[in-house]
């Protein structure tokens, strides 16, 4: 009879994700990951060659989950809905959201770069997501993709919504209702596709 592995790669990836979400990258040592799973430390090395390997696998899993929630909406040109989709995604899996949205890759991989296969997988994920993003921008305008429209779209779909929810991810608990309203108002006030003679309006004085 074939003996099945007691501890799967998924178990270690989930443990690493939770540890980073709760205590930052420094909390996700190999020993801490093993303790979280209830496995001997040596069993991790049967599946991951290094700490960098398991953290990069966790990053890819979180990033794939995030892009999976947004990319279908982006391909349909639904920029506002894509931005709002960040809210249920982050509420459904708060640990994964904290892992991805509160940390930068440079802090996760400062000890060593990710192994080549994991890095290549991330590049494939990023290329696919960028393609969906650019398709969304093109669909909202005249079919072209101008630098200004890319900047507007990044701000409206990613930068602003993530900046709005970050303080609440740090505190924990449900997102307040006004977060959705703020994202709605941003999209109503700043369209992605600007007309050629539409200048940038100065910010009102505080």
PDB file of C-alpha atoms in Angstrom:
ATOM      1  CA  UNK A   1       0.000   0.000   0.000  1.00  0.00           C
ATOM      2  CA  UNK A   2       1.293   3.458  -0.923  1.00  0.00           C
ATOM      3  CA  UNK A   3       1.809   5.677   2.103  1.00  0.00           C
ATOM      4  CA  UNK A   4       0.465   9.190   1.640  1.00  0.00           C
ATOM      5  CA  UNK A   5       2.439  12.183   2.881  1.00  0.00           C
ATOM      6  CA  UNK A   6       1.140  13.485   6.183  1.00  0.00           C
ATOM      7  CA  UNK A   7       2.147  17.088   5.554  1.00  0.00           C
ATOM      8  CA  UNK A   8       1.426  18.589   2.143  1.00  0.00           C
ATOM      9  CA  UNK A   9       3.018  21.591   0.443  1.00  0.00           C
ATOM     10  CA  UNK A  10      -0.291  23.374   0.902  1.00  0.00           C
ATOM     11  CA  UNK A  11      -0.068  22.977   4.690  1.00  0.00           C
ATOM     12  CA  UNK A  12       3.340  24.647   4.804  1.00  0.00           C
ATOM     13  CA  UNK A  13       2.307  27.424   2.396  1.00  0.00           C
ATOM     14  CA  UNK A  14      -0.764  28.210   4.495  1.00  0.00           C
ATOM     15  CA  UNK A  15       1.307  28.217   7.682  1.00  0.00           C
ATOM     16  CA  UNK A  16       3.847  30.613   6.159  1.00  0.00           C
ATOM     17  CA  UNK A  17       1.041  32.879   4.935  1.00  0.00           C
ATOM     18  CA  UNK A  18      -0.547  33.065   8.382  1.00  0.00           C
ATOM     19  CA  UNK A  19       2.762  33.706  10.136  1.00  0.00           C
ATOM     20  CA  UNK A  20       3.701  36.601   7.823  1.00  0.00           C
ATOM     21  CA  UNK A  21       0.181  38.026   8.074  1.00  0.00           C
ATOM     22  CA  UNK A  22       0.298  37.936  11.870  1.00  0.00           C
ATOM     23  CA  UNK A  23       3.894  38.885  12.605  1.00  0.00           C
ATOM     24  CA  UNK A  24       5.615  40.040   9.440  1.00  0.00           C
ATOM     25  CA  UNK A  25       8.243  38.237   7.344  1.00  0.00           C
ATOM     26  CA  UNK A  26      10.614  37.699  10.281  1.00  0.00           C
ATOM     27  CA  UNK A  27       7.984  35.546  12.003  1.00  0.00           C
ATOM     28  CA  UNK A  28       8.021  32.959   9.207  1.00  0.00           C
ATOM     29  CA  UNK A  29      11.150  31.003  10.056  1.00  0.00           C
ATOM     30  CA  UNK A  30      11.382  27.396   8.965  1.00  0.00           C
ATOM     31  CA  UNK A  31      11.095  26.299  12.591  1.00  0.00           C
ATOM     32  CA  UNK A  32       8.004  28.457  13.154  1.00  0.00           C
ATOM     33  CA  UNK A  33       6.367  27.150   9.988  1.00  0.00           C
ATOM     34  CA  UNK A  34       7.014  23.577  11.097  1.00  0.00           C
ATOM     35  CA  UNK A  35       5.578  24.259  14.565  1.00  0.00           C
ATOM     36  CA  UNK A  36       2.483  25.828  13.018  1.00  0.00           C
ATOM     37  CA  UNK A  37       1.856  22.708  10.963  1.00  0.00           C
ATOM     38  CA  UNK A  38       2.889  20.327  13.738  1.00  0.00           C
ATOM     39  CA  UNK A  39       5.602  18.817  11.572  1.00  0.00           C
ATOM     40  CA  UNK A  40       9.311  18.169  12.121  1.00  0.00           C
ATOM     41  CA  UNK A  41      11.440  20.897  10.574  1.00  0.00           C
ATOM     42  CA  UNK A  42      13.157  18.393   8.307  1.00  0.00           C
ATOM     43  CA  UNK A  43       9.881  17.580   6.570  1.00  0.00           C
ATOM     44  CA  UNK A  44       9.733  21.098   5.115  1.00  0.00           C
ATOM     45  CA  UNK A  45      13.019  20.559   3.307  1.00  0.00           C
ATOM     46  CA  UNK A  46      11.577  17.500   1.589  1.00  0.00           C
ATOM     47  CA  UNK A  47       9.237  19.894  -0.237  1.00  0.00           C
ATOM     48  CA  UNK A  48      10.961  23.299  -0.223  1.00  0.00           C
ATOM     49  CA  UNK A  49      14.664  23.864  -0.689  1.00  0.00           C
ATOM     50  CA  UNK A  50      14.759  27.063   1.379  1.00  0.00           C
ATOM     51  CA  UNK A  51      12.768  29.622   3.337  1.00  0.00           C
ATOM     52  CA  UNK A  52      12.758  31.789   0.223  1.00  0.00           C
ATOM     53  CA  UNK A  53      11.177  28.943  -1.731  1.00  0.00           C
ATOM     54  CA  UNK A  54       8.264  28.523   0.662  1.00  0.00           C
ATOM     55  CA  UNK A  55       7.665  32.277   1.021  1.00  0.00           C
ATOM     56  CA  UNK A  56       7.709  32.775  -2.739  1.00  0.00           C
ATOM     57  CA  UNK A  57       5.277  29.882  -3.170  1.00  0.00           C
ATOM     58  CA  UNK A  58       3.027  31.545  -0.588  1.00  0.00           C
ATOM     59  CA  UNK A  59       3.322  34.851  -2.460  1.00  0.00           C
ATOM     60  CA  UNK A  60       2.364  33.191  -5.747  1.00  0.00           C
ATOM     61  CA  UNK A  61      -0.641  31.522  -4.137  1.00  0.00           C
ATOM     62  CA  UNK A  62      -1.859  34.814  -2.670  1.00  0.00           C
ATOM     63  CA  UNK A  63      -1.205  36.705  -5.894  1.00  0.00           C
ATOM     64  CA  UNK A  64      -3.010  34.075  -7.975  1.00  0.00           C
ATOM     65  CA  UNK A  65      -6.001  34.311  -5.658  1.00  0.00           C
ATOM     66  CA  UNK A  66      -6.037  38.125  -5.924  1.00  0.00           C
ATOM     67  CA  UNK A  67      -5.684  38.222  -9.699  1.00  0.00           C
ATOM     68  CA  UNK A  68      -8.248  35.446 -10.076  1.00  0.00           C
ATOM     69  CA  UNK A  69     -10.829  37.670  -8.382  1.00  0.00           C
ATOM     70  CA  UNK A  70     -10.057  40.756 -10.485  1.00  0.00           C
ATOM     71  CA  UNK A  71      -8.863  39.569 -13.908  1.00  0.00           C
ATOM     72  CA  UNK A  72     -12.251  38.369 -15.295  1.00  0.00           C
ATOM     73  CA  UNK A  73     -13.775  41.762 -14.486  1.00  0.00           C
ATOM     74  CA  UNK A  74     -10.831  43.602 -16.010  1.00  0.00           C
ATOM     75  CA  UNK A  75     -11.111  41.633 -19.249  1.00  0.00           C
ATOM     76  CA  UNK A  76     -14.742  42.757 -19.476  1.00  0.00           C
ATOM     77  CA  UNK A  77     -13.713  46.401 -19.036  1.00  0.00           C
ATOM     78  CA  UNK A  78     -15.421  46.648 -15.622  1.00  0.00           C
ATOM     79  CA  UNK A  79     -12.862  48.810 -13.818  1.00  0.00           C
ATOM     80  CA  UNK A  80     -15.099  49.908 -10.934  1.00  0.00           C
ATOM     81  CA  UNK A  81     -16.287  46.362 -10.258  1.00  0.00           C
ATOM     82  CA  UNK A  82     -12.686  45.119 -10.319  1.00  0.00           C
ATOM     83  CA  UNK A  83     -11.686  47.707  -7.712  1.00  0.00           C
ATOM     84  CA  UNK A  84     -14.664  46.807  -5.532  1.00  0.00           C
ATOM     85  CA  UNK A  85     -13.832  43.089  -5.876  1.00  0.00           C
ATOM     86  CA  UNK A  86     -10.799  43.687  -3.675  1.00  0.00           C
ATOM     87  CA  UNK A  87     -13.148  44.170  -0.711  1.00  0.00           C
ATOM     88  CA  UNK A  88     -14.867  40.730  -0.639  1.00  0.00           C
ATOM     89  CA  UNK A  89     -11.575  39.088  -1.591  1.00  0.00           C
ATOM     90  CA  UNK A  90      -9.774  40.641   1.373  1.00  0.00           C
ATOM     91  CA  UNK A  91     -12.679  39.898   3.731  1.00  0.00           C
ATOM     92  CA  UNK A  92     -12.977  36.268   2.632  1.00  0.00           C
ATOM     93  CA  UNK A  93      -9.326  35.496   3.367  1.00  0.00           C
ATOM     94  CA  UNK A  94      -7.959  38.172   5.657  1.00  0.00           C
ATOM     95  CA  UNK A  95      -4.647  36.389   6.292  1.00  0.00           C
ATOM     96  CA  UNK A  96      -3.910  36.098   2.594  1.00  0.00           C
ATOM     97  CA  UNK A  97      -4.898  39.744   2.089  1.00  0.00           C
ATOM     98  CA  UNK A  98      -2.638  40.869   4.929  1.00  0.00           C
ATOM     99  CA  UNK A  99       0.208  38.778   3.523  1.00  0.00           C
ATOM    100  CA  UNK A 100      -0.103  40.234   0.007  1.00  0.00           C
ATOM    101  CA  UNK A 101      -1.256  43.800   0.584  1.00  0.00           C
ATOM    102  CA  UNK A 102       0.775  44.748   3.669  1.00  0.00           C
ATOM    103  CA  UNK A 103       4.172  43.477   2.509  1.00  0.00           C
ATOM    104  CA  UNK A 104       6.528  43.976  -0.402  1.00  0.00           C
ATOM    105  CA  UNK A 105       8.412  41.115  -2.070  1.00  0.00           C
ATOM    106  CA  UNK A 106      11.752  42.751  -1.233  1.00  0.00           C
ATOM    107  CA  UNK A 107      11.066  42.251   2.490  1.00  0.00           C
ATOM    108  CA  UNK A 108      10.146  38.614   1.972  1.00  0.00           C
ATOM    109  CA  UNK A 109      13.139  37.703  -0.159  1.00  0.00           C
ATOM    110  CA  UNK A 110      15.883  39.869   1.326  1.00  0.00           C
ATOM    111  CA  UNK A 111      17.816  36.772   2.437  1.00  0.00           C
ATOM    112  CA  UNK A 112      17.793  35.046  -0.957  1.00  0.00           C
ATOM    113  CA  UNK A 113      15.940  35.400  -4.268  1.00  0.00           C
ATOM    114  CA  UNK A 114      13.109  32.991  -5.069  1.00  0.00           C
ATOM    115  CA  UNK A 115      14.084  29.812  -6.921  1.00  0.00           C
ATOM    116  CA  UNK A 116      13.875  30.129 -10.706  1.00  0.00           C
ATOM    117  CA  UNK A 117      10.733  27.958 -11.243  1.00  0.00           C
ATOM    118  CA  UNK A 118       8.740  29.919  -8.660  1.00  0.00           C
ATOM    119  CA  UNK A 119       9.989  33.237 -10.044  1.00  0.00           C
ATOM    120  CA  UNK A 120       9.014  32.177 -13.556  1.00  0.00           C
ATOM    121  CA  UNK A 121       5.538  31.226 -12.358  1.00  0.00           C
ATOM    122  CA  UNK A 122       5.119  34.677 -10.800  1.00  0.00           C
ATOM    123  CA  UNK A 123       6.224  36.299 -14.052  1.00  0.00           C
ATOM    124  CA  UNK A 124       3.536  34.307 -15.901  1.00  0.00           C
ATOM    125  CA  UNK A 125       0.921  35.426 -13.393  1.00  0.00           C
ATOM    126  CA  UNK A 126       2.022  39.051 -13.676  1.00  0.00           C
ATOM    127  CA  UNK A 127       1.999  38.991 -17.488  1.00  0.00           C
ATOM    128  CA  UNK A 128      -1.512  37.524 -17.585  1.00  0.00           C
ATOM    129  CA  UNK A 129      -2.788  40.084 -15.081  1.00  0.00           C
ATOM    130  CA  UNK A 130      -1.121  42.960 -16.933  1.00  0.00           C
ATOM    131  CA  UNK A 131      -2.786  41.787 -20.136  1.00  0.00           C
ATOM    132  CA  UNK A 132      -6.209  41.875 -18.439  1.00  0.00           C
ATOM    133  CA  UNK A 133      -5.450  45.304 -16.986  1.00  0.00           C
ATOM    134  CA  UNK A 134      -4.432  46.750 -20.354  1.00  0.00           C
ATOM    135  CA  UNK A 135      -7.487  45.238 -22.002  1.00  0.00           C
ATOM    136  CA  UNK A 136      -9.643  47.016 -19.425  1.00  0.00           C
ATOM    137  CA  UNK A 137      -7.978  50.372 -20.104  1.00  0.00           C
ATOM    138  CA  UNK A 138      -8.343  49.921 -23.868  1.00  0.00           C
ATOM    139  CA  UNK A 139     -12.022  49.012 -23.488  1.00  0.00           C
ATOM    140  CA  UNK A 140     -12.745  52.146 -21.470  1.00  0.00           C
ATOM    141  CA  UNK A 141     -11.285  54.511 -24.057  1.00  0.00           C
ATOM    142  CA  UNK A 142     -10.879  54.524 -27.832  1.00  0.00           C
ATOM    143  CA  UNK A 143      -8.989  51.254 -27.941  1.00  0.00           C
ATOM    144  CA  UNK A 144      -5.550  52.774 -27.398  1.00  0.00           C
ATOM    145  CA  UNK A 145      -3.596  52.521 -24.164  1.00  0.00           C
ATOM    146  CA  UNK A 146      -2.023  55.846 -23.227  1.00  0.00           C
ATOM    147  CA  UNK A 147       0.337  56.446 -20.340  1.00  0.00           C
ATOM    148  CA  UNK A 148      -2.066  58.803 -18.568  1.00  0.00           C
ATOM    149  CA  UNK A 149      -4.893  56.297 -18.763  1.00  0.00           C
ATOM    150  CA  UNK A 150      -2.670  53.532 -17.419  1.00  0.00           C
ATOM    151  CA  UNK A 151      -1.731  55.763 -14.472  1.00  0.00           C
ATOM    152  CA  UNK A 152      -5.378  56.664 -13.807  1.00  0.00           C
ATOM    153  CA  UNK A 153      -6.427  53.011 -13.993  1.00  0.00           C
ATOM    154  CA  UNK A 154      -3.686  51.822 -11.639  1.00  0.00           C
ATOM    155  CA  UNK A 155      -4.694  54.482  -9.138  1.00  0.00           C
ATOM    156  CA  UNK A 156      -8.424  53.798  -9.372  1.00  0.00           C
ATOM    157  CA  UNK A 157      -8.340  50.006  -9.506  1.00  0.00           C
ATOM    158  CA  UNK A 158      -5.368  49.152  -7.281  1.00  0.00           C
ATOM    159  CA  UNK A 159      -3.480  51.946  -5.524  1.00  0.00           C
ATOM    160  CA  UNK A 160      -6.373  53.893  -4.003  1.00  0.00           C
ATOM    161  CA  UNK A 161      -8.565  50.948  -2.919  1.00  0.00           C
ATOM    162  CA  UNK A 162      -5.595  49.140  -1.361  1.00  0.00           C
ATOM    163  CA  UNK A 163      -4.482  52.326   0.420  1.00  0.00           C
ATOM    164  CA  UNK A 164      -8.023  52.750   1.778  1.00  0.00           C
ATOM    165  CA  UNK A 165      -8.279  49.221   3.176  1.00  0.00           C
ATOM    166  CA  UNK A 166      -4.715  48.842   4.501  1.00  0.00           C
ATOM    167  CA  UNK A 167      -5.371  50.574   7.861  1.00  0.00           C
ATOM    168  CA  UNK A 168      -8.332  48.275   8.436  1.00  0.00           C
ATOM    169  CA  UNK A 169      -6.321  45.189   7.498  1.00  0.00           C
ATOM    170  CA  UNK A 170      -3.732  46.260  10.056  1.00  0.00           C
ATOM    171  CA  UNK A 171      -6.389  46.576  12.768  1.00  0.00           C
ATOM    172  CA  UNK A 172      -8.264  43.438  11.763  1.00  0.00           C
ATOM    173  CA  UNK A 173     -11.979  42.896  11.729  1.00  0.00           C
ATOM    174  CA  UNK A 174     -14.607  43.662   9.076  1.00  0.00           C
ATOM    175  CA  UNK A 175     -14.164  46.534   6.651  1.00  0.00           C
ATOM    176  CA  UNK A 176     -16.435  49.510   7.405  1.00  0.00           C
ATOM    177  CA  UNK A 177     -19.239  50.294   4.912  1.00  0.00           C
ATOM    178  CA  UNK A 178     -17.734  53.630   3.917  1.00  0.00           C
ATOM    179  CA  UNK A 179     -14.811  51.877   2.182  1.00  0.00           C
ATOM    180  CA  UNK A 180     -17.062  50.770  -0.689  1.00  0.00           C
ATOM    181  CA  UNK A 181     -18.583  54.250  -0.893  1.00  0.00           C
ATOM    182  CA  UNK A 182     -15.154  55.879  -1.117  1.00  0.00           C
ATOM    183  CA  UNK A 183     -14.140  53.618  -4.013  1.00  0.00           C
ATOM    184  CA  UNK A 184     -17.419  54.361  -5.791  1.00  0.00           C
ATOM    185  CA  UNK A 185     -16.864  58.093  -5.404  1.00  0.00           C
ATOM    186  CA  UNK A 186     -13.325  57.847  -6.767  1.00  0.00           C
ATOM    187  CA  UNK A 187     -14.534  56.142  -9.932  1.00  0.00           C
ATOM    188  CA  UNK A 188     -17.368  58.625 -10.335  1.00  0.00           C
ATOM    189  CA  UNK A 189     -15.040  61.607  -9.993  1.00  0.00           C
ATOM    190  CA  UNK A 190     -12.037  60.459 -12.020  1.00  0.00           C
ATOM    191  CA  UNK A 191     -12.781  58.562 -15.229  1.00  0.00           C
ATOM    192  CA  UNK A 192     -10.041  56.381 -16.638  1.00  0.00           C
ATOM    193  CA  UNK A 193     -10.376  57.634 -20.218  1.00  0.00           C
ATOM    194  CA  UNK A 194      -9.658  61.362 -20.348  1.00  0.00           C
ATOM    195  CA  UNK A 195     -10.569  63.475 -23.365  1.00  0.00           C
ATOM    196  CA  UNK A 196      -7.563  64.998 -25.176  1.00  0.00           C
ATOM    197  CA  UNK A 197      -8.295  68.532 -23.916  1.00  0.00           C
ATOM    198  CA  UNK A 198      -9.037  67.437 -20.350  1.00  0.00           C
ATOM    199  CA  UNK A 199      -6.295  68.820 -18.192  1.00  0.00           C
ATOM    200  CA  UNK A 200      -5.363  67.735 -14.715  1.00  0.00           C
ATOM    201  CA  UNK A 201      -7.356  69.776 -12.254  1.00  0.00           C
ATOM    202  CA  UNK A 202      -5.350  71.081  -9.303  1.00  0.00           C
ATOM    203  CA  UNK A 203      -6.161  69.712  -5.896  1.00  0.00           C
ATOM    204  CA  UNK A 204      -8.288  71.985  -3.759  1.00  0.00           C
ATOM    205  CA  UNK A 205      -6.494  73.681  -0.928  1.00  0.00           C
ATOM    206  CA  UNK A 206      -7.000  72.052   2.438  1.00  0.00           C
TER     207      UNK A 206
END
